[in-house]
PDB file of C-alpha atoms in Angstrom:
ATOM      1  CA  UNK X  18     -97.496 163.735  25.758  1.00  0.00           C
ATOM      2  CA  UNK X  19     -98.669 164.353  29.299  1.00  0.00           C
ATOM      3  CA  UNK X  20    -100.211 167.012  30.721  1.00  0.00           C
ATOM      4  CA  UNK X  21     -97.001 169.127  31.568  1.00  0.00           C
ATOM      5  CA  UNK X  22     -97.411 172.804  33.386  1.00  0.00           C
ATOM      6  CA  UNK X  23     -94.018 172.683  34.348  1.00  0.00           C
ATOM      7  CA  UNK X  24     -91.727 169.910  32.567  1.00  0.00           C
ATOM      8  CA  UNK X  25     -91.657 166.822  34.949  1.00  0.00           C
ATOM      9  CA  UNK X  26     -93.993 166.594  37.859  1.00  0.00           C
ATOM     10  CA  UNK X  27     -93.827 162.436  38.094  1.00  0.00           C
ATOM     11  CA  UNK X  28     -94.832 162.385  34.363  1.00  0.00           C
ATOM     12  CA  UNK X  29     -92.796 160.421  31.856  1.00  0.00           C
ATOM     13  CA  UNK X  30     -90.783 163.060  29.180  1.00  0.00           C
ATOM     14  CA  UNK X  31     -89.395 161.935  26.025  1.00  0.00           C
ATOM     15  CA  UNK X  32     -86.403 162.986  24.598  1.00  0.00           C
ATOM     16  CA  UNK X  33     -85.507 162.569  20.856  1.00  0.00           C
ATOM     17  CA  UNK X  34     -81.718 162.925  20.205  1.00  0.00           C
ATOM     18  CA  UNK X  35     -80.647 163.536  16.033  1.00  0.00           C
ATOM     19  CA  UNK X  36     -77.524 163.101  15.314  1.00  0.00           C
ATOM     20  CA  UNK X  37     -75.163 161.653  12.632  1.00  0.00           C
ATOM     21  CA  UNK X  38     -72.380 161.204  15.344  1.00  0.00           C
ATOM     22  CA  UNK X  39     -72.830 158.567  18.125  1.00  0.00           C
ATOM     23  CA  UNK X  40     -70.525 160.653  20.519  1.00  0.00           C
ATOM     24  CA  UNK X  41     -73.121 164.358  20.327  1.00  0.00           C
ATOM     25  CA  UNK X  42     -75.990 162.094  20.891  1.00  0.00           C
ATOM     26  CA  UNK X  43     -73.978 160.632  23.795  1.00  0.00           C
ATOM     27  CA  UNK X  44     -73.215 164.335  24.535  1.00  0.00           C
ATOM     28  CA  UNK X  45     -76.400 165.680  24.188  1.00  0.00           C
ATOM     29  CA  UNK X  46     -78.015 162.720  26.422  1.00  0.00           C
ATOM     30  CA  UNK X  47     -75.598 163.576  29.481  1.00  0.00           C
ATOM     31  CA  UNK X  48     -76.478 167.154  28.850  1.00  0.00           C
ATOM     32  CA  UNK X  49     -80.224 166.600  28.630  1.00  0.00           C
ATOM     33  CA  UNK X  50     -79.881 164.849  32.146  1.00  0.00           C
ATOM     34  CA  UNK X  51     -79.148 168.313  33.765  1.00  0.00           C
ATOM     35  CA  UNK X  52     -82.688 169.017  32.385  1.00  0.00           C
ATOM     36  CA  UNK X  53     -83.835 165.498  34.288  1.00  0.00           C
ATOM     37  CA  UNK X  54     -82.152 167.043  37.240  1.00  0.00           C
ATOM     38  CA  UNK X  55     -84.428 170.167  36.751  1.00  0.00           C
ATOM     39  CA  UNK X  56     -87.481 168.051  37.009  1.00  0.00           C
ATOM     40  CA  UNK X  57     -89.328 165.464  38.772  1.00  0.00           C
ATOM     41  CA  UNK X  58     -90.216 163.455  35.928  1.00  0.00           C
ATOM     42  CA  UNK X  59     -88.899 160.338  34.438  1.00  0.00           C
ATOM     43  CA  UNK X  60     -86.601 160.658  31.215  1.00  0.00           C
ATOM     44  CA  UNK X  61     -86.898 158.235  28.118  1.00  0.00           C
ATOM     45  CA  UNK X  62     -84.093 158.952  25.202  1.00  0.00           C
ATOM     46  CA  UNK X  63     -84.914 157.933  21.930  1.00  0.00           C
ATOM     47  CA  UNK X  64     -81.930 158.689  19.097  1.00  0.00           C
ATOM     48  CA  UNK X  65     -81.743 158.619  15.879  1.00  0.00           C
ATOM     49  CA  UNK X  66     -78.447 158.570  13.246  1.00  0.00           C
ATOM     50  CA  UNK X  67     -80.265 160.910  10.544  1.00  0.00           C
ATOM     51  CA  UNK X  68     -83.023 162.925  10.129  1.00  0.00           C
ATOM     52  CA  UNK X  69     -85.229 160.772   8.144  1.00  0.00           C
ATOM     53  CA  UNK X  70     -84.826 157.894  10.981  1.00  0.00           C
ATOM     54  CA  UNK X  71     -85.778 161.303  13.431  1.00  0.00           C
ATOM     55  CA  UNK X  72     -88.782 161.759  11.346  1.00  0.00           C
ATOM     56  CA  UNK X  73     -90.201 158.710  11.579  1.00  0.00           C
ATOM     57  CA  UNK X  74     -89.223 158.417  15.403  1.00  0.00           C
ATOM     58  CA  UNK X  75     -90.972 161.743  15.948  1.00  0.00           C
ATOM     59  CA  UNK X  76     -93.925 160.682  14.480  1.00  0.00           C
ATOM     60  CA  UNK X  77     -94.446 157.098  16.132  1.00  0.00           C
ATOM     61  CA  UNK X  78     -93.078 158.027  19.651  1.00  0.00           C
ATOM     62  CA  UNK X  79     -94.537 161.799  19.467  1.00  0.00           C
ATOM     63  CA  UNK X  80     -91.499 163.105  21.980  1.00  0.00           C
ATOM     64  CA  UNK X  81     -91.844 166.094  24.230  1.00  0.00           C
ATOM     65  CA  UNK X  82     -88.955 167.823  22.636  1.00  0.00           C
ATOM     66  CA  UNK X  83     -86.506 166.948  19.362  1.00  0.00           C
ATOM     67  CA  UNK X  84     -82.969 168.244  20.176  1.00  0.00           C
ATOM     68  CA  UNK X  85     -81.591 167.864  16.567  1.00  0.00           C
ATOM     69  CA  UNK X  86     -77.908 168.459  16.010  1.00  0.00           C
ATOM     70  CA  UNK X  87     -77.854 171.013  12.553  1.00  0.00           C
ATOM     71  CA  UNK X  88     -75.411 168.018  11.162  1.00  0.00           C
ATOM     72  CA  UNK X  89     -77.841 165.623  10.811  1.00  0.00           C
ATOM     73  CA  UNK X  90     -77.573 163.931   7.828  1.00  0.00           C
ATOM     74  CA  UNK X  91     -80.590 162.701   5.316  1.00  0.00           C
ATOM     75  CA  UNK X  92     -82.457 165.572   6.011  1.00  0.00           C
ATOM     76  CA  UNK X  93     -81.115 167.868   8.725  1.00  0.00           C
ATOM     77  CA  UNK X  94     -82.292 169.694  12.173  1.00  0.00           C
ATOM     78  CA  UNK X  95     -83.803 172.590   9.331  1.00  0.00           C
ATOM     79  CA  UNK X  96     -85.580 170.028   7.495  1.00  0.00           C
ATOM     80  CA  UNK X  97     -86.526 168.083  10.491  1.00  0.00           C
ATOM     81  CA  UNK X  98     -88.103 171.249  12.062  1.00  0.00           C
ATOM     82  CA  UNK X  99     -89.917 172.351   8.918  1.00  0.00           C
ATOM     83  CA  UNK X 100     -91.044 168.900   8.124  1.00  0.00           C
ATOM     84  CA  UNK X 101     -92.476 168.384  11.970  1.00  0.00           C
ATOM     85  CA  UNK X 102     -93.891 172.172  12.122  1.00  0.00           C
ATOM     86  CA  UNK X 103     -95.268 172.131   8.755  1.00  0.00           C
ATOM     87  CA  UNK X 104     -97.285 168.766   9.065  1.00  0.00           C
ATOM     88  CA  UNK X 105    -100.998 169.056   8.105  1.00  0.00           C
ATOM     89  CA  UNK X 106    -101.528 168.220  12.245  1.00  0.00           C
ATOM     90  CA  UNK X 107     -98.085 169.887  13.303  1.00  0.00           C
ATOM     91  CA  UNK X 108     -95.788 168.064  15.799  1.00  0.00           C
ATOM     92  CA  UNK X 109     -96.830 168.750  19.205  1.00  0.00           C
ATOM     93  CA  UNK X 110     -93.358 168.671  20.795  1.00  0.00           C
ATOM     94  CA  UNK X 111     -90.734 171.178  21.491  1.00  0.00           C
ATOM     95  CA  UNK X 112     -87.819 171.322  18.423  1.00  0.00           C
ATOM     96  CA  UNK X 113     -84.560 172.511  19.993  1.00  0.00           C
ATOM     97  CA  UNK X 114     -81.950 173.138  17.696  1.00  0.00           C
ATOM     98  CA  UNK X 115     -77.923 172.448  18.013  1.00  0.00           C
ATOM     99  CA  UNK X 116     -76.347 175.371  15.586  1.00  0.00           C
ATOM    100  CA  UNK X 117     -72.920 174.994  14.332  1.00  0.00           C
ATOM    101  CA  UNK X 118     -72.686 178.695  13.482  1.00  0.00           C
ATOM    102  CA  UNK X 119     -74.328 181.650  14.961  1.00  0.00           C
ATOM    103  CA  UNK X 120     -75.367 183.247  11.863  1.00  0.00           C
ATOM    104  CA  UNK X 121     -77.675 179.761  10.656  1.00  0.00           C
ATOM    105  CA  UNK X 122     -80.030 181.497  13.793  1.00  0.00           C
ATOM    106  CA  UNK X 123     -82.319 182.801  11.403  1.00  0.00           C
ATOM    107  CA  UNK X 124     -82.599 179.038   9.431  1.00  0.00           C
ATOM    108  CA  UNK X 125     -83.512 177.606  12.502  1.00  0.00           C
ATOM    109  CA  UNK X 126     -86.550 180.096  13.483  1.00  0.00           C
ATOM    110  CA  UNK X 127     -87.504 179.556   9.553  1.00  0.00           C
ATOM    111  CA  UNK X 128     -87.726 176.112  10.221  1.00  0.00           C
ATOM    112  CA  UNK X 129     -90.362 176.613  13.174  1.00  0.00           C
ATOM    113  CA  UNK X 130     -87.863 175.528  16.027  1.00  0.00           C
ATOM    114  CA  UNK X 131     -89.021 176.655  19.632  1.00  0.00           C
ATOM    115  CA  UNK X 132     -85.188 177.247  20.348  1.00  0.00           C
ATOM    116  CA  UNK X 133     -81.895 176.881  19.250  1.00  0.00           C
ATOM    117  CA  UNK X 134     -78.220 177.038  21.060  1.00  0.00           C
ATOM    118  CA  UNK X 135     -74.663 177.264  19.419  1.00  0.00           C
ATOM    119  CA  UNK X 136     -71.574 174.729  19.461  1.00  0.00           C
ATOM    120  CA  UNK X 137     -69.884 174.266  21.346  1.00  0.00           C
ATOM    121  CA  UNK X 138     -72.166 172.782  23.468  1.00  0.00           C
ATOM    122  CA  UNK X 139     -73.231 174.413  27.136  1.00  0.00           C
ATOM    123  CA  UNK X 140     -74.876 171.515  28.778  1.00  0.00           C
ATOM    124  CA  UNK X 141     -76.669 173.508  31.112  1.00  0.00           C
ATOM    125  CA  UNK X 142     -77.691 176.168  27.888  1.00  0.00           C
ATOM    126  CA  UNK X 143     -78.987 173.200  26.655  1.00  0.00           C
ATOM    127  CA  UNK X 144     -80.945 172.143  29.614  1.00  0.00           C
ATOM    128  CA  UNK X 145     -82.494 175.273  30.088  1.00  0.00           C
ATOM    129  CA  UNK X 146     -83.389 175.894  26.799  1.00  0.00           C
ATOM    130  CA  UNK X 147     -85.407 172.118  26.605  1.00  0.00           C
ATOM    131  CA  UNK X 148     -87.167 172.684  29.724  1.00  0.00           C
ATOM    132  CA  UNK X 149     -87.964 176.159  29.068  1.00  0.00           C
ATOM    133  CA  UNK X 150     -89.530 175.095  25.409  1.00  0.00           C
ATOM    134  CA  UNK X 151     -90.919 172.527  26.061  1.00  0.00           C
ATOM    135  CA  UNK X 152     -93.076 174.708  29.141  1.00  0.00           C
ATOM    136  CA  UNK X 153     -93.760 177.151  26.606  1.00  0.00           C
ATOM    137  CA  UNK X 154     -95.287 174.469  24.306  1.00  0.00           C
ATOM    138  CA  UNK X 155     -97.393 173.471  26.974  1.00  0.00           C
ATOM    139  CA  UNK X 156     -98.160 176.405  29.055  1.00  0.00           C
ATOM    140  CA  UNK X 157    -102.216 175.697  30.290  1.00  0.00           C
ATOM    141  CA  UNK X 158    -101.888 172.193  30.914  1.00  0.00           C
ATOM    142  CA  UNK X 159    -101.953 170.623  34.455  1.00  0.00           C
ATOM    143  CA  UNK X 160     -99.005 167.894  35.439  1.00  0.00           C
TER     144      UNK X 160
END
């Protein structure tokens, strides 16, 4: 992870997409490019089919934010969160959550997500809610 004050600034941000279904991560990749548009940085996309896969991804790559769709199967966006916050050396990254229902809210702050929006899917929700977590993670450092 570079040094990111505000998300972008010429640096290189990676993006991990979790999703069982190829068309959401297709979704949530156009919608993450409004958050591209927001910045001056360079976007990478890394996906992943479950949450297992997502683990390991998270862990090699070390994204700047997880958007995890609360679908994902073999271990979901909860898991995934929980798993990636609760690590003896926690996962630096941002967690952004994709809800199906309103009232799982309270699962995802359990689960140690930075932020979480509700289906259907507001691209530009989403895009604000990634760049504004992932800033938040990273509030003192210099781009």
């Amino acid at each position: 992870m570079a040094g990111l004050d505000r998300l972008g600034d010429n640096e290189l941000v990676k993006a991990l997409v979790i999703s069982p279904d190829e068309e959401v991560r297709q979704y949530l990749r156009i919608a993450l490019q409004s958050a591209e548009r927001q910045t001056e940085g360079t976007w990478e996309y890394l996906e992943a089919s479950d949450g297992l896969s997502g683990l390991r991804i998270a862990w090699r790559e070390l994204p700047d934010v997880v958007v995890a769709d609360e679908i994902a199967s073999r271990a979901g966006a909860f898991a995934v969160a929980k798993d990636l916050r609760g690590a003896a050396e926690p996962f630096p990254g941002a967690i952004v959550i994709v809800l199906a229902r309103r009232e799982d809210a309270w699962l995802a702050k359990w689960s140690g997500a930075d932020a979480w929006i509700e289906r259907p899917i507001d691209p530009f929700a989403l895009a604000d809610a990634v760049v504004e977590a992932v800033n938040r993670r990273h509030p003192q450092e210099v781009g």
